[in-house]
mmCIF file with all atom_site columns, C-alpha atoms in Angstrom:
data_model
loop_
_atom_site.group_PDB
_atom_site.id
_atom_site.type_symbol
_atom_site.label_atom_id
_atom_site.label_alt_id
_atom_site.label_comp_id
_atom_site.label_asym_id
_atom_site.label_entity_id
_atom_site.label_seq_id
_atom_site.pdbx_PDB_ins_code
_atom_site.Cartn_x
_atom_site.Cartn_y
_atom_site.Cartn_z
_atom_site.occupancy
_atom_site.B_iso_or_equiv
_atom_site.pdbx_formal_charge
_atom_site.auth_seq_id
_atom_site.auth_comp_id
_atom_site.auth_asym_id
_atom_site.auth_atom_id
_atom_site.pdbx_PDB_model_num
ATOM 1   C CA . MET A 1 1   ? 159.908 90.155  76.635 1.00 0.00 ? 1   MET A CA 1
ATOM 2   C CA . ASN A 1 2   ? 157.187 87.398  75.559 1.00 0.00 ? 2   ASN A CA 1
ATOM 3   C CA . LYS A 1 3   ? 157.512 85.476  79.200 1.00 0.00 ? 3   LYS A CA 1
ATOM 4   C CA . GLN A 1 4   ? 156.916 88.866  80.951 1.00 0.00 ? 4   GLN A CA 1
ATOM 5   C CA . ILE A 1 5   ? 154.087 89.878  78.692 1.00 0.00 ? 5   ILE A CA 1
ATOM 6   C CA . THR A 1 6   ? 152.700 86.233  79.238 1.00 0.00 ? 6   THR A CA 1
ATOM 7   C CA . GLN A 1 7   ? 152.893 86.592  82.795 1.00 0.00 ? 7   GLN A CA 1
ATOM 8   C CA . LYS A 1 8   ? 151.314 89.804  83.050 1.00 0.00 ? 8   LYS A CA 1
ATOM 9   C CA . LEU A 1 9   ? 148.354 88.584  80.893 1.00 0.00 ? 9   LEU A CA 1
ATOM 10  C CA . HIS A 1 10  ? 148.115 85.539  83.509 1.00 0.00 ? 10  HIS A CA 1
ATOM 11  C CA . ALA A 1 11  ? 148.106 88.079  86.319 1.00 0.00 ? 11  ALA A CA 1
ATOM 12  C CA . LEU A 1 12  ? 145.254 90.178  84.966 1.00 0.00 ? 12  LEU A CA 1
ATOM 13  C CA . ALA A 1 13  ? 142.931 87.137  84.257 1.00 0.00 ? 13  ALA A CA 1
ATOM 14  C CA . GLU A 1 14  ? 139.809 86.725  86.405 1.00 0.00 ? 14  GLU A CA 1
ATOM 15  C CA . SER A 1 15  ? 138.026 83.428  86.370 1.00 0.00 ? 15  SER A CA 1
ATOM 16  C CA . ASP A 1 16  ? 134.658 84.743  86.500 1.00 0.00 ? 16  ASP A CA 1
ATOM 17  C CA . TYR A 1 17  ? 135.259 86.878  83.290 1.00 0.00 ? 17  TYR A CA 1
ATOM 18  C CA . LYS A 1 18  ? 136.675 84.039  81.527 1.00 0.00 ? 18  LYS A CA 1
ATOM 19  C CA . ALA A 1 19  ? 133.677 81.989  82.138 1.00 0.00 ? 19  ALA A CA 1
ATOM 20  C CA . PHE A 1 20  ? 131.517 85.006  80.620 1.00 0.00 ? 20  PHE A CA 1
ATOM 21  C CA . ASN A 1 21  ? 133.579 85.409  77.679 1.00 0.00 ? 21  ASN A CA 1
ATOM 22  C CA . GLU A 1 22  ? 133.766 81.670  76.960 1.00 0.00 ? 22  GLU A CA 1
ATOM 23  C CA . LYS A 1 23  ? 129.998 81.653  76.551 1.00 0.00 ? 23  LYS A CA 1
ATOM 24  C CA . LEU A 1 24  ? 130.304 84.755  74.410 1.00 0.00 ? 24  LEU A CA 1
ATOM 25  C CA . ILE A 1 25  ? 133.119 84.388  72.374 1.00 0.00 ? 25  ILE A CA 1
ATOM 26  C CA . PRO A 1 26  ? 133.288 81.215  70.017 1.00 0.00 ? 26  PRO A CA 1
ATOM 27  C CA . THR A 1 27  ? 137.153 80.993  69.608 1.00 0.00 ? 27  THR A CA 1
ATOM 28  C CA . ASN A 1 28  ? 139.560 77.986  69.183 1.00 0.00 ? 28  ASN A CA 1
ATOM 29  C CA . TYR A 1 29  ? 142.206 80.086  71.012 1.00 0.00 ? 29  TYR A CA 1
ATOM 30  C CA . LYS A 1 30  ? 141.998 79.664  75.105 1.00 0.00 ? 30  LYS A CA 1
ATOM 31  C CA . ILE A 1 31  ? 140.424 82.650  77.000 1.00 0.00 ? 31  ILE A CA 1
ATOM 32  C CA . LEU A 1 32  ? 142.658 83.765  79.952 1.00 0.00 ? 32  LEU A CA 1
ATOM 33  C CA . GLY A 1 33  ? 139.592 86.276  80.920 1.00 0.00 ? 33  GLY A CA 1
ATOM 34  C CA . ILE A 1 34  ? 140.968 89.853  81.008 1.00 0.00 ? 34  ILE A CA 1
ATOM 35  C CA . ARG A 1 35  ? 138.969 92.864  80.640 1.00 0.00 ? 35  ARG A CA 1
ATOM 36  C CA . MET A 1 36  ? 139.384 95.244  77.688 1.00 0.00 ? 36  MET A CA 1
ATOM 37  C CA . PRO A 1 37  ? 140.327 98.044  79.817 1.00 0.00 ? 37  PRO A CA 1
ATOM 38  C CA . ALA A 1 38  ? 142.980 96.045  81.682 1.00 0.00 ? 38  ALA A CA 1
ATOM 39  C CA . LEU A 1 39  ? 144.312 94.967  78.171 1.00 0.00 ? 39  LEU A CA 1
ATOM 40  C CA . LYS A 1 40  ? 144.213 98.594  76.874 1.00 0.00 ? 40  LYS A CA 1
ATOM 41  C CA . LYS A 1 41  ? 146.028 99.821  79.638 1.00 0.00 ? 41  LYS A CA 1
ATOM 42  C CA . LEU A 1 42  ? 148.844 97.353  78.891 1.00 0.00 ? 42  LEU A CA 1
ATOM 43  C CA . ALA A 1 43  ? 149.243 97.659  75.224 1.00 0.00 ? 43  ALA A CA 1
ATOM 44  C CA . LYS A 1 44  ? 149.262 101.625 76.042 1.00 0.00 ? 44  LYS A CA 1
ATOM 45  C CA . GLU A 1 45  ? 152.387 100.676 78.143 1.00 0.00 ? 45  GLU A CA 1
ATOM 46  C CA . LEU A 1 46  ? 153.996 98.209  75.940 1.00 0.00 ? 46  LEU A CA 1
ATOM 47  C CA . ALA A 1 47  ? 153.621 100.511 72.889 1.00 0.00 ? 47  ALA A CA 1
ATOM 48  C CA . ALA A 1 48  ? 155.729 103.349 74.749 1.00 0.00 ? 48  ALA A CA 1
ATOM 49  C CA . ASP A 1 49  ? 158.681 100.623 75.120 1.00 0.00 ? 49  ASP A CA 1
ATOM 50  C CA . PRO A 1 50  ? 161.612 101.284 72.907 1.00 0.00 ? 50  PRO A CA 1
ATOM 51  C CA . ASP A 1 51  ? 161.967 97.821  72.403 1.00 0.00 ? 51  ASP A CA 1
ATOM 52  C CA . ILE A 1 52  ? 158.220 97.631  71.223 1.00 0.00 ? 52  ILE A CA 1
ATOM 53  C CA . GLU A 1 53  ? 159.382 96.576  67.636 1.00 0.00 ? 53  GLU A CA 1
ATOM 54  C CA . TYR A 1 54  ? 161.181 93.277  69.048 1.00 0.00 ? 54  TYR A CA 1
ATOM 55  C CA . TYR A 1 55  ? 157.670 92.224  70.417 1.00 0.00 ? 55  TYR A CA 1
ATOM 56  C CA . LEU A 1 56  ? 155.822 93.032  66.972 1.00 0.00 ? 56  LEU A CA 1
ATOM 57  C CA . LYS A 1 57  ? 158.334 90.648  65.255 1.00 0.00 ? 57  LYS A CA 1
ATOM 58  C CA . ASN A 1 58  ? 158.664 87.850  67.918 1.00 0.00 ? 58  ASN A CA 1
ATOM 59  C CA . ALA A 1 59  ? 154.959 87.934  69.942 1.00 0.00 ? 59  ALA A CA 1
ATOM 60  C CA . GLU A 1 60  ? 153.136 84.883  70.781 1.00 0.00 ? 60  GLU A CA 1
ATOM 61  C CA . TYR A 1 61  ? 149.684 83.907  69.603 1.00 0.00 ? 61  TYR A CA 1
ATOM 62  C CA . THR A 1 62  ? 148.981 81.351  72.455 1.00 0.00 ? 62  THR A CA 1
ATOM 63  C CA . THR A 1 63  ? 145.767 82.553  73.519 1.00 0.00 ? 63  THR A CA 1
ATOM 64  C CA . TYR A 1 64  ? 142.720 84.817  72.670 1.00 0.00 ? 64  TYR A CA 1
ATOM 65  C CA . GLU A 1 65  ? 144.096 87.857  74.592 1.00 0.00 ? 65  GLU A CA 1
ATOM 66  C CA . HIS A 1 66  ? 147.612 87.591  73.084 1.00 0.00 ? 66  HIS A CA 1
ATOM 67  C CA . ILE A 1 67  ? 146.023 88.108  69.851 1.00 0.00 ? 67  ILE A CA 1
ATOM 68  C CA . MET A 1 68  ? 143.518 91.247  71.275 1.00 0.00 ? 68  MET A CA 1
ATOM 69  C CA . LEU A 1 69  ? 146.833 92.578  72.797 1.00 0.00 ? 69  LEU A CA 1
ATOM 70  C CA . TYR A 1 70  ? 149.105 92.383  69.671 1.00 0.00 ? 70  TYR A CA 1
ATOM 71  C CA . GLY A 1 71  ? 146.342 94.633  67.740 1.00 0.00 ? 71  GLY A CA 1
ATOM 72  C CA . LEU A 1 72  ? 146.028 96.736  70.717 1.00 0.00 ? 72  LEU A CA 1
ATOM 73  C CA . VAL A 1 73  ? 149.605 97.602  70.652 1.00 0.00 ? 73  VAL A CA 1
ATOM 74  C CA . LEU A 1 74  ? 149.672 97.890  66.776 1.00 0.00 ? 74  LEU A CA 1
ATOM 75  C CA . GLY A 1 75  ? 147.145 100.495 67.134 1.00 0.00 ? 75  GLY A CA 1
ATOM 76  C CA . GLN A 1 76  ? 148.760 102.369 70.102 1.00 0.00 ? 76  GLN A CA 1
ATOM 77  C CA . ILE A 1 77  ? 151.816 103.227 67.910 1.00 0.00 ? 77  ILE A CA 1
ATOM 78  C CA . LYS A 1 78  ? 152.015 106.787 66.661 1.00 0.00 ? 78  LYS A CA 1
ATOM 79  C CA . ASN A 1 79  ? 153.361 107.804 63.185 1.00 0.00 ? 79  ASN A CA 1
ATOM 80  C CA . LEU A 1 80  ? 154.038 104.204 62.034 1.00 0.00 ? 80  LEU A CA 1
ATOM 81  C CA . ALA A 1 81  ? 154.475 103.908 58.214 1.00 0.00 ? 81  ALA A CA 1
ATOM 82  C CA . PRO A 1 82  ? 151.436 102.247 56.566 1.00 0.00 ? 82  PRO A CA 1
ATOM 83  C CA . GLU A 1 83  ? 153.682 100.042 55.022 1.00 0.00 ? 83  GLU A CA 1
ATOM 84  C CA . ILE A 1 84  ? 155.232 98.951  58.159 1.00 0.00 ? 84  ILE A CA 1
ATOM 85  C CA . PHE A 1 85  ? 151.556 98.873  59.698 1.00 0.00 ? 85  PHE A CA 1
ATOM 86  C CA . PHE A 1 86  ? 150.234 96.159  57.188 1.00 0.00 ? 86  PHE A CA 1
ATOM 87  C CA . ARG A 1 87  ? 153.388 94.266  57.727 1.00 0.00 ? 87  ARG A CA 1
ATOM 88  C CA . TYR A 1 88  ? 152.576 93.433  60.974 1.00 0.00 ? 88  TYR A CA 1
ATOM 89  C CA . LEU A 1 89  ? 148.408 93.813  60.796 1.00 0.00 ? 89  LEU A CA 1
ATOM 90  C CA . ASP A 1 90  ? 147.897 91.441  57.686 1.00 0.00 ? 90  ASP A CA 1
ATOM 91  C CA . PRO A 1 91  ? 149.335 88.357  59.280 1.00 0.00 ? 91  PRO A CA 1
ATOM 92  C CA . LEU A 1 92  ? 147.687 89.324  62.463 1.00 0.00 ? 92  LEU A CA 1
ATOM 93  C CA . ILE A 1 93  ? 143.916 89.438  60.527 1.00 0.00 ? 93  ILE A CA 1
ATOM 94  C CA . LEU A 1 94  ? 144.759 85.955  59.286 1.00 0.00 ? 94  LEU A CA 1
ATOM 95  C CA . ARG A 1 95  ? 144.816 84.489  62.827 1.00 0.00 ? 95  ARG A CA 1
ATOM 96  C CA . PHE A 1 96  ? 141.199 86.169  63.757 1.00 0.00 ? 96  PHE A CA 1
ATOM 97  C CA . ASP A 1 97  ? 138.739 83.422  64.185 1.00 0.00 ? 97  ASP A CA 1
ATOM 98  C CA . ASN A 1 98  ? 136.033 85.217  66.238 1.00 0.00 ? 98  ASN A CA 1
ATOM 99  C CA . TRP A 1 99  ? 133.913 88.274  65.881 1.00 0.00 ? 99  TRP A CA 1
ATOM 100 C CA . ALA A 1 100 ? 135.524 90.218  69.069 1.00 0.00 ? 100 ALA A CA 1
ATOM 101 C CA . HIS A 1 101 ? 138.992 90.007  67.155 1.00 0.00 ? 101 HIS A CA 1
ATOM 102 C CA . VAL A 1 102 ? 137.609 91.773  64.102 1.00 0.00 ? 102 VAL A CA 1
ATOM 103 C CA . ASP A 1 103 ? 135.138 94.180  65.524 1.00 0.00 ? 103 ASP A CA 1
ATOM 104 C CA . CYS A 1 104 ? 138.034 95.546  68.616 1.00 0.00 ? 104 CYS A CA 1
ATOM 105 C CA . LEU A 1 105 ? 140.971 95.439  66.482 1.00 0.00 ? 105 LEU A CA 1
ATOM 106 C CA . ILE A 1 106 ? 139.707 96.711  63.147 1.00 0.00 ? 106 ILE A CA 1
ATOM 107 C CA . SER A 1 107 ? 137.920 99.886  65.108 1.00 0.00 ? 107 SER A CA 1
ATOM 108 C CA . PHE A 1 108 ? 140.664 100.786 67.097 1.00 0.00 ? 108 PHE A CA 1
ATOM 109 C CA . PRO A 1 109 ? 143.701 101.786 65.042 1.00 0.00 ? 109 PRO A CA 1
ATOM 110 C CA . LYS A 1 110 ? 143.874 105.656 64.555 1.00 0.00 ? 110 LYS A CA 1
ATOM 111 C CA . LEU A 1 111 ? 145.952 105.260 61.193 1.00 0.00 ? 111 LEU A CA 1
ATOM 112 C CA . PHE A 1 112 ? 142.726 103.635 59.654 1.00 0.00 ? 112 PHE A CA 1
ATOM 113 C CA . LYS A 1 113 ? 141.288 107.341 60.014 1.00 0.00 ? 113 LYS A CA 1
ATOM 114 C CA . LYS A 1 114 ? 144.464 109.014 58.419 1.00 0.00 ? 114 LYS A CA 1
ATOM 115 C CA . TYR A 1 115 ? 144.855 106.745 55.541 1.00 0.00 ? 115 TYR A CA 1
ATOM 116 C CA . PRO A 1 116 ? 141.584 105.410 54.595 1.00 0.00 ? 116 PRO A CA 1
ATOM 117 C CA . ASP A 1 117 ? 141.914 105.460 50.881 1.00 0.00 ? 117 ASP A CA 1
ATOM 118 C CA . GLU A 1 118 ? 145.206 103.684 50.998 1.00 0.00 ? 118 GLU A CA 1
ATOM 119 C CA . LEU A 1 119 ? 143.742 101.201 53.701 1.00 0.00 ? 119 LEU A CA 1
ATOM 120 C CA . LEU A 1 120 ? 140.921 100.513 51.461 1.00 0.00 ? 120 LEU A CA 1
ATOM 121 C CA . THR A 1 121 ? 143.278 99.592  48.549 1.00 0.00 ? 121 THR A CA 1
ATOM 122 C CA . HIS A 1 122 ? 145.257 97.409  50.577 1.00 0.00 ? 122 HIS A CA 1
ATOM 123 C CA . PHE A 1 123 ? 142.558 95.595  52.161 1.00 0.00 ? 123 PHE A CA 1
ATOM 124 C CA . LEU A 1 124 ? 140.518 94.960  48.744 1.00 0.00 ? 124 LEU A CA 1
ATOM 125 C CA . PRO A 1 125 ? 141.919 91.526  48.511 1.00 0.00 ? 125 PRO A CA 1
ATOM 126 C CA . LEU A 1 126 ? 139.903 90.501  51.896 1.00 0.00 ? 126 LEU A CA 1
ATOM 127 C CA . LYS A 1 127 ? 136.629 91.023  50.149 1.00 0.00 ? 127 LYS A CA 1
ATOM 128 C CA . THR A 1 128 ? 136.662 88.129  48.516 1.00 0.00 ? 128 THR A CA 1
ATOM 129 C CA . HIS A 1 129 ? 138.884 86.048  50.852 1.00 0.00 ? 129 HIS A CA 1
ATOM 130 C CA . GLU A 1 130 ? 137.905 82.680  51.834 1.00 0.00 ? 130 GLU A CA 1
ATOM 131 C CA . GLY A 1 131 ? 138.014 83.115  55.410 1.00 0.00 ? 131 GLY A CA 1
ATOM 132 C CA . GLU A 1 132 ? 134.956 84.047  57.216 1.00 0.00 ? 132 GLU A CA 1
ATOM 133 C CA . PHE A 1 133 ? 136.609 86.720  59.560 1.00 0.00 ? 133 PHE A CA 1
ATOM 134 C CA . THR A 1 134 ? 138.869 88.183  57.154 1.00 0.00 ? 134 THR A CA 1
ATOM 135 C CA . LYS A 1 135 ? 135.908 89.227  54.891 1.00 0.00 ? 135 LYS A CA 1
ATOM 136 C CA . ARG A 1 136 ? 134.302 90.501  58.075 1.00 0.00 ? 136 ARG A CA 1
ATOM 137 C CA . ALA A 1 137 ? 137.338 92.550  58.791 1.00 0.00 ? 137 ALA A CA 1
ATOM 138 C CA . PHE A 1 138 ? 136.855 93.885  55.345 1.00 0.00 ? 138 PHE A CA 1
ATOM 139 C CA . VAL A 1 139 ? 133.112 94.816  56.118 1.00 0.00 ? 139 VAL A CA 1
ATOM 140 C CA . ILE A 1 140 ? 133.884 96.209  59.594 1.00 0.00 ? 140 ILE A CA 1
ATOM 141 C CA . PHE A 1 141 ? 136.434 98.536  57.709 1.00 0.00 ? 141 PHE A CA 1
ATOM 142 C CA . LEU A 1 142 ? 134.146 99.767  55.574 1.00 0.00 ? 142 LEU A CA 1
ATOM 143 C CA . MET A 1 143 ? 131.496 100.619 58.186 1.00 0.00 ? 143 MET A CA 1
ATOM 144 C CA . ASP A 1 144 ? 133.818 102.458 60.654 1.00 0.00 ? 144 ASP A CA 1
ATOM 145 C CA . ASN A 1 145 ? 136.140 104.269 58.248 1.00 0.00 ? 145 ASN A CA 1
ATOM 146 C CA . CYS A 1 146 ? 134.388 104.719 54.888 1.00 0.00 ? 146 CYS A CA 1
ATOM 147 C CA . MET A 1 147 ? 131.017 105.432 55.272 1.00 0.00 ? 147 MET A CA 1
ATOM 148 C CA . ASP A 1 148 ? 131.244 109.249 54.397 1.00 0.00 ? 148 ASP A CA 1
ATOM 149 C CA . GLU A 1 149 ? 130.132 111.716 51.787 1.00 0.00 ? 149 GLU A CA 1
ATOM 150 C CA . THR A 1 150 ? 132.766 111.067 49.892 1.00 0.00 ? 150 THR A CA 1
ATOM 151 C CA . ARG A 1 151 ? 133.164 107.344 50.072 1.00 0.00 ? 151 ARG A CA 1
ATOM 152 C CA . ILE A 1 152 ? 129.447 106.105 50.593 1.00 0.00 ? 152 ILE A CA 1
ATOM 153 C CA . ASP A 1 153 ? 129.062 105.022 46.857 1.00 0.00 ? 153 ASP A CA 1
ATOM 154 C CA . THR A 1 154 ? 131.896 103.079 46.520 1.00 0.00 ? 154 THR A CA 1
ATOM 155 C CA . THR A 1 155 ? 131.412 101.423 50.131 1.00 0.00 ? 155 THR A CA 1
ATOM 156 C CA . LEU A 1 156 ? 127.650 100.693 49.345 1.00 0.00 ? 156 LEU A CA 1
ATOM 157 C CA . LYS A 1 157 ? 129.024 99.025  46.059 1.00 0.00 ? 157 LYS A CA 1
ATOM 158 C CA . HIS A 1 158 ? 131.778 96.675  47.889 1.00 0.00 ? 158 HIS A CA 1
ATOM 159 C CA . LEU A 1 159 ? 129.486 95.647  50.542 1.00 0.00 ? 159 LEU A CA 1
ATOM 160 C CA . SER A 1 160 ? 127.363 94.222  47.896 1.00 0.00 ? 160 SER A CA 1
ATOM 161 C CA . GLU A 1 161 ? 130.234 92.326  46.341 1.00 0.00 ? 161 GLU A CA 1
ATOM 162 C CA . VAL A 1 162 ? 131.438 90.908  49.359 1.00 0.00 ? 162 VAL A CA 1
ATOM 163 C CA . PRO A 1 163 ? 130.123 86.680  48.845 1.00 0.00 ? 163 PRO A CA 1
ATOM 164 C CA . GLN A 1 164 ? 127.345 86.257  51.260 1.00 0.00 ? 164 GLN A CA 1
ATOM 165 C CA . GLY A 1 165 ? 126.599 82.993  52.795 1.00 0.00 ? 165 GLY A CA 1
ATOM 166 C CA . GLN A 1 166 ? 128.895 82.909  56.026 1.00 0.00 ? 166 GLN A CA 1
ATOM 167 C CA . TYR A 1 167 ? 126.887 83.833  59.017 1.00 0.00 ? 167 TYR A CA 1
ATOM 168 C CA . TYR A 1 168 ? 129.634 86.584  60.674 1.00 0.00 ? 168 TYR A CA 1
ATOM 169 C CA . VAL A 1 169 ? 130.056 88.023  57.110 1.00 0.00 ? 169 VAL A CA 1
ATOM 170 C CA . ASP A 1 170 ? 126.262 88.590  56.882 1.00 0.00 ? 170 ASP A CA 1
ATOM 171 C CA . MET A 1 171 ? 125.624 89.983  60.414 1.00 0.00 ? 171 MET A CA 1
ATOM 172 C CA . GLY A 1 172 ? 128.696 92.318  59.531 1.00 0.00 ? 172 GLY A CA 1
ATOM 173 C CA . ILE A 1 173 ? 127.061 93.599  56.121 1.00 0.00 ? 173 ILE A CA 1
ATOM 174 C CA . ALA A 1 174 ? 123.845 94.132  57.899 1.00 0.00 ? 174 ALA A CA 1
ATOM 175 C CA . TRP A 1 175 ? 125.176 96.076  60.636 1.00 0.00 ? 175 TRP A CA 1
ATOM 176 C CA . ALA A 1 176 ? 126.762 98.108  58.058 1.00 0.00 ? 176 ALA A CA 1
ATOM 177 C CA . LEU A 1 177 ? 123.869 98.475  56.023 1.00 0.00 ? 177 LEU A CA 1
ATOM 178 C CA . SER A 1 178 ? 121.942 99.491  59.063 1.00 0.00 ? 178 SER A CA 1
ATOM 179 C CA . VAL A 1 179 ? 124.315 102.301 59.352 1.00 0.00 ? 179 VAL A CA 1
ATOM 180 C CA . GLY A 1 180 ? 124.058 103.406 55.823 1.00 0.00 ? 180 GLY A CA 1
ATOM 181 C CA . LEU A 1 181 ? 120.320 103.600 56.220 1.00 0.00 ? 181 LEU A CA 1
ATOM 182 C CA . ILE A 1 182 ? 120.654 105.676 59.299 1.00 0.00 ? 182 ILE A CA 1
ATOM 183 C CA . LYS A 1 183 ? 123.533 107.996 57.797 1.00 0.00 ? 183 LYS A CA 1
ATOM 184 C CA . PHE A 1 184 ? 122.999 107.682 54.137 1.00 0.00 ? 184 PHE A CA 1
ATOM 185 C CA . TYR A 1 185 ? 119.208 106.503 53.847 1.00 0.00 ? 185 TYR A CA 1
ATOM 186 C CA . ASP A 1 186 ? 118.418 107.939 50.207 1.00 0.00 ? 186 ASP A CA 1
ATOM 187 C CA . LYS A 1 187 ? 121.771 106.079 49.043 1.00 0.00 ? 187 LYS A CA 1
ATOM 188 C CA . THR A 1 188 ? 121.462 102.968 50.924 1.00 0.00 ? 188 THR A CA 1
ATOM 189 C CA . LEU A 1 189 ? 117.453 101.994 50.508 1.00 0.00 ? 189 LEU A CA 1
ATOM 190 C CA . PRO A 1 190 ? 118.074 101.449 46.524 1.00 0.00 ? 190 PRO A CA 1
ATOM 191 C CA . TYR A 1 191 ? 120.331 98.417  47.501 1.00 0.00 ? 191 TYR A CA 1
ATOM 192 C CA . LEU A 1 192 ? 117.368 97.138  49.599 1.00 0.00 ? 192 LEU A CA 1
ATOM 193 C CA . GLU A 1 193 ? 114.626 98.006  47.074 1.00 0.00 ? 193 GLU A CA 1
ATOM 194 C CA . GLN A 1 194 ? 116.969 96.303  44.365 1.00 0.00 ? 194 GLN A CA 1
ATOM 195 C CA . LYS A 1 195 ? 116.915 93.238  46.835 1.00 0.00 ? 195 LYS A CA 1
ATOM 196 C CA . VAL A 1 196 ? 120.682 92.804  46.219 1.00 0.00 ? 196 VAL A CA 1
ATOM 197 C CA . PHE A 1 197 ? 121.532 90.863  49.504 1.00 0.00 ? 197 PHE A CA 1
ATOM 198 C CA . THR A 1 198 ? 120.068 87.613  50.598 1.00 0.00 ? 198 THR A CA 1
ATOM 199 C CA . ARG A 1 199 ? 116.785 87.448  52.581 1.00 0.00 ? 199 ARG A CA 1
ATOM 200 C CA . PHE A 1 200 ? 119.047 87.181  56.019 1.00 0.00 ? 200 PHE A CA 1
ATOM 201 C CA . VAL A 1 201 ? 120.817 90.372  55.382 1.00 0.00 ? 201 VAL A CA 1
ATOM 202 C CA . HIS A 1 202 ? 118.255 92.215  53.865 1.00 0.00 ? 202 HIS A CA 1
ATOM 203 C CA . ASN A 1 203 ? 115.746 91.709  56.740 1.00 0.00 ? 203 ASN A CA 1
ATOM 204 C CA . LYS A 1 204 ? 118.630 91.895  59.372 1.00 0.00 ? 204 LYS A CA 1
ATOM 205 C CA . ALA A 1 205 ? 119.751 95.357  58.322 1.00 0.00 ? 205 ALA A CA 1
ATOM 206 C CA . ILE A 1 206 ? 116.212 96.513  58.255 1.00 0.00 ? 206 ILE A CA 1
ATOM 207 C CA . GLN A 1 207 ? 115.847 95.327  61.774 1.00 0.00 ? 207 GLN A CA 1
ATOM 208 C CA . LYS A 1 208 ? 119.144 96.799  62.892 1.00 0.00 ? 208 LYS A CA 1
ATOM 209 C CA . ALA A 1 209 ? 118.108 100.417 61.377 1.00 0.00 ? 209 ALA A CA 1
ATOM 210 C CA . ARG A 1 210 ? 114.756 100.463 62.794 1.00 0.00 ? 210 ARG A CA 1
ATOM 211 C CA . GLU A 1 211 ? 116.206 99.703  66.357 1.00 0.00 ? 211 GLU A CA 1
ATOM 212 C CA . SER A 1 212 ? 118.247 102.843 66.263 1.00 0.00 ? 212 SER A CA 1
ATOM 213 C CA . TYR A 1 213 ? 116.808 105.914 68.093 1.00 0.00 ? 213 TYR A CA 1
ATOM 214 C CA . ARG A 1 214 ? 118.576 107.770 65.081 1.00 0.00 ? 214 ARG A CA 1
ATOM 215 C CA . LEU A 1 215 ? 116.365 106.905 62.231 1.00 0.00 ? 215 LEU A CA 1
ATOM 216 C CA . ALA A 1 216 ? 112.900 108.842 61.792 1.00 0.00 ? 216 ALA A CA 1
ATOM 217 C CA . PRO A 1 217 ? 109.755 106.911 62.663 1.00 0.00 ? 217 PRO A CA 1
ATOM 218 C CA . GLU A 1 218 ? 108.264 107.205 59.081 1.00 0.00 ? 218 GLU A CA 1
ATOM 219 C CA . ARG A 1 219 ? 111.608 105.658 58.097 1.00 0.00 ? 219 ARG A CA 1
ATOM 220 C CA . LYS A 1 220 ? 111.361 102.867 60.221 1.00 0.00 ? 220 LYS A CA 1
ATOM 221 C CA . GLU A 1 221 ? 107.475 102.390 58.914 1.00 0.00 ? 221 GLU A CA 1
ATOM 222 C CA . HIS A 1 222 ? 108.599 102.362 55.416 1.00 0.00 ? 222 HIS A CA 1
ATOM 223 C CA . LEU A 1 223 ? 111.291 99.795  55.987 1.00 0.00 ? 223 LEU A CA 1
ATOM 224 C CA . LYS A 1 224 ? 109.094 97.617  58.123 1.00 0.00 ? 224 LYS A CA 1
ATOM 225 C CA . GLY A 1 225 ? 107.236 96.845  54.856 1.00 0.00 ? 225 GLY A CA 1
ATOM 226 C CA . MET A 1 226 ? 110.191 96.115  52.942 1.00 0.00 ? 226 MET A CA 1
ATOM 227 C CA . LYS A 1 227 ? 111.044 93.022  54.946 1.00 0.00 ? 227 LYS A CA 1
ATOM 228 C CA . ILE A 1 228 ? 111.310 89.845  52.570 1.00 0.00 ? 228 ILE A CA 1
ATOM 229 C CA . LYS A 1 229 ? 108.906 87.007  53.920 1.00 0.00 ? 229 LYS A CA 1
#
């Protein structure tokens, strides 16, 4: 199966898109150059294969697209018990070495929406993991799955506890805070007033929130005055 999948991936590769991705995505993995719709289509086909468990246990991780495909397949499989899902996802997260793997694959699985509290508990060790993209995975998970009425206080607290200082972690925190400002302004604002975050994260969160059309003009103006110079 692995050989057939690799052949399919190479058949989908586009040289122009490869060059584009190589400029956009800093990764140590070889990039083939496959568009996301094509990867998602292949993932959907593979997820319906009766032998999909063989693939999950024996998959190759030789290119950027192999990593992406594995995560997309995992996200497509229906009725997968959380403990089985974790068995396959946890080693995959440790292989992430770029923002695209994190942002695409942590945002994708429907299981995250179904078991947010169980997954939050499971992912807590990632909050202080030494890896830049493991911590970003935790941040993006919070942003995509735990920014709601019942979890916003816990989510903001977790965001404030993620070690800062790594670029892609800091950008993830700023992104999440900007979403917090848009969706839960009154709860998120105190974290900026108290200057809980680094200057970079603080200012970037304000910038991203002010760029949103969903934030009221008067709030944008107030945030503008809160930038740390």
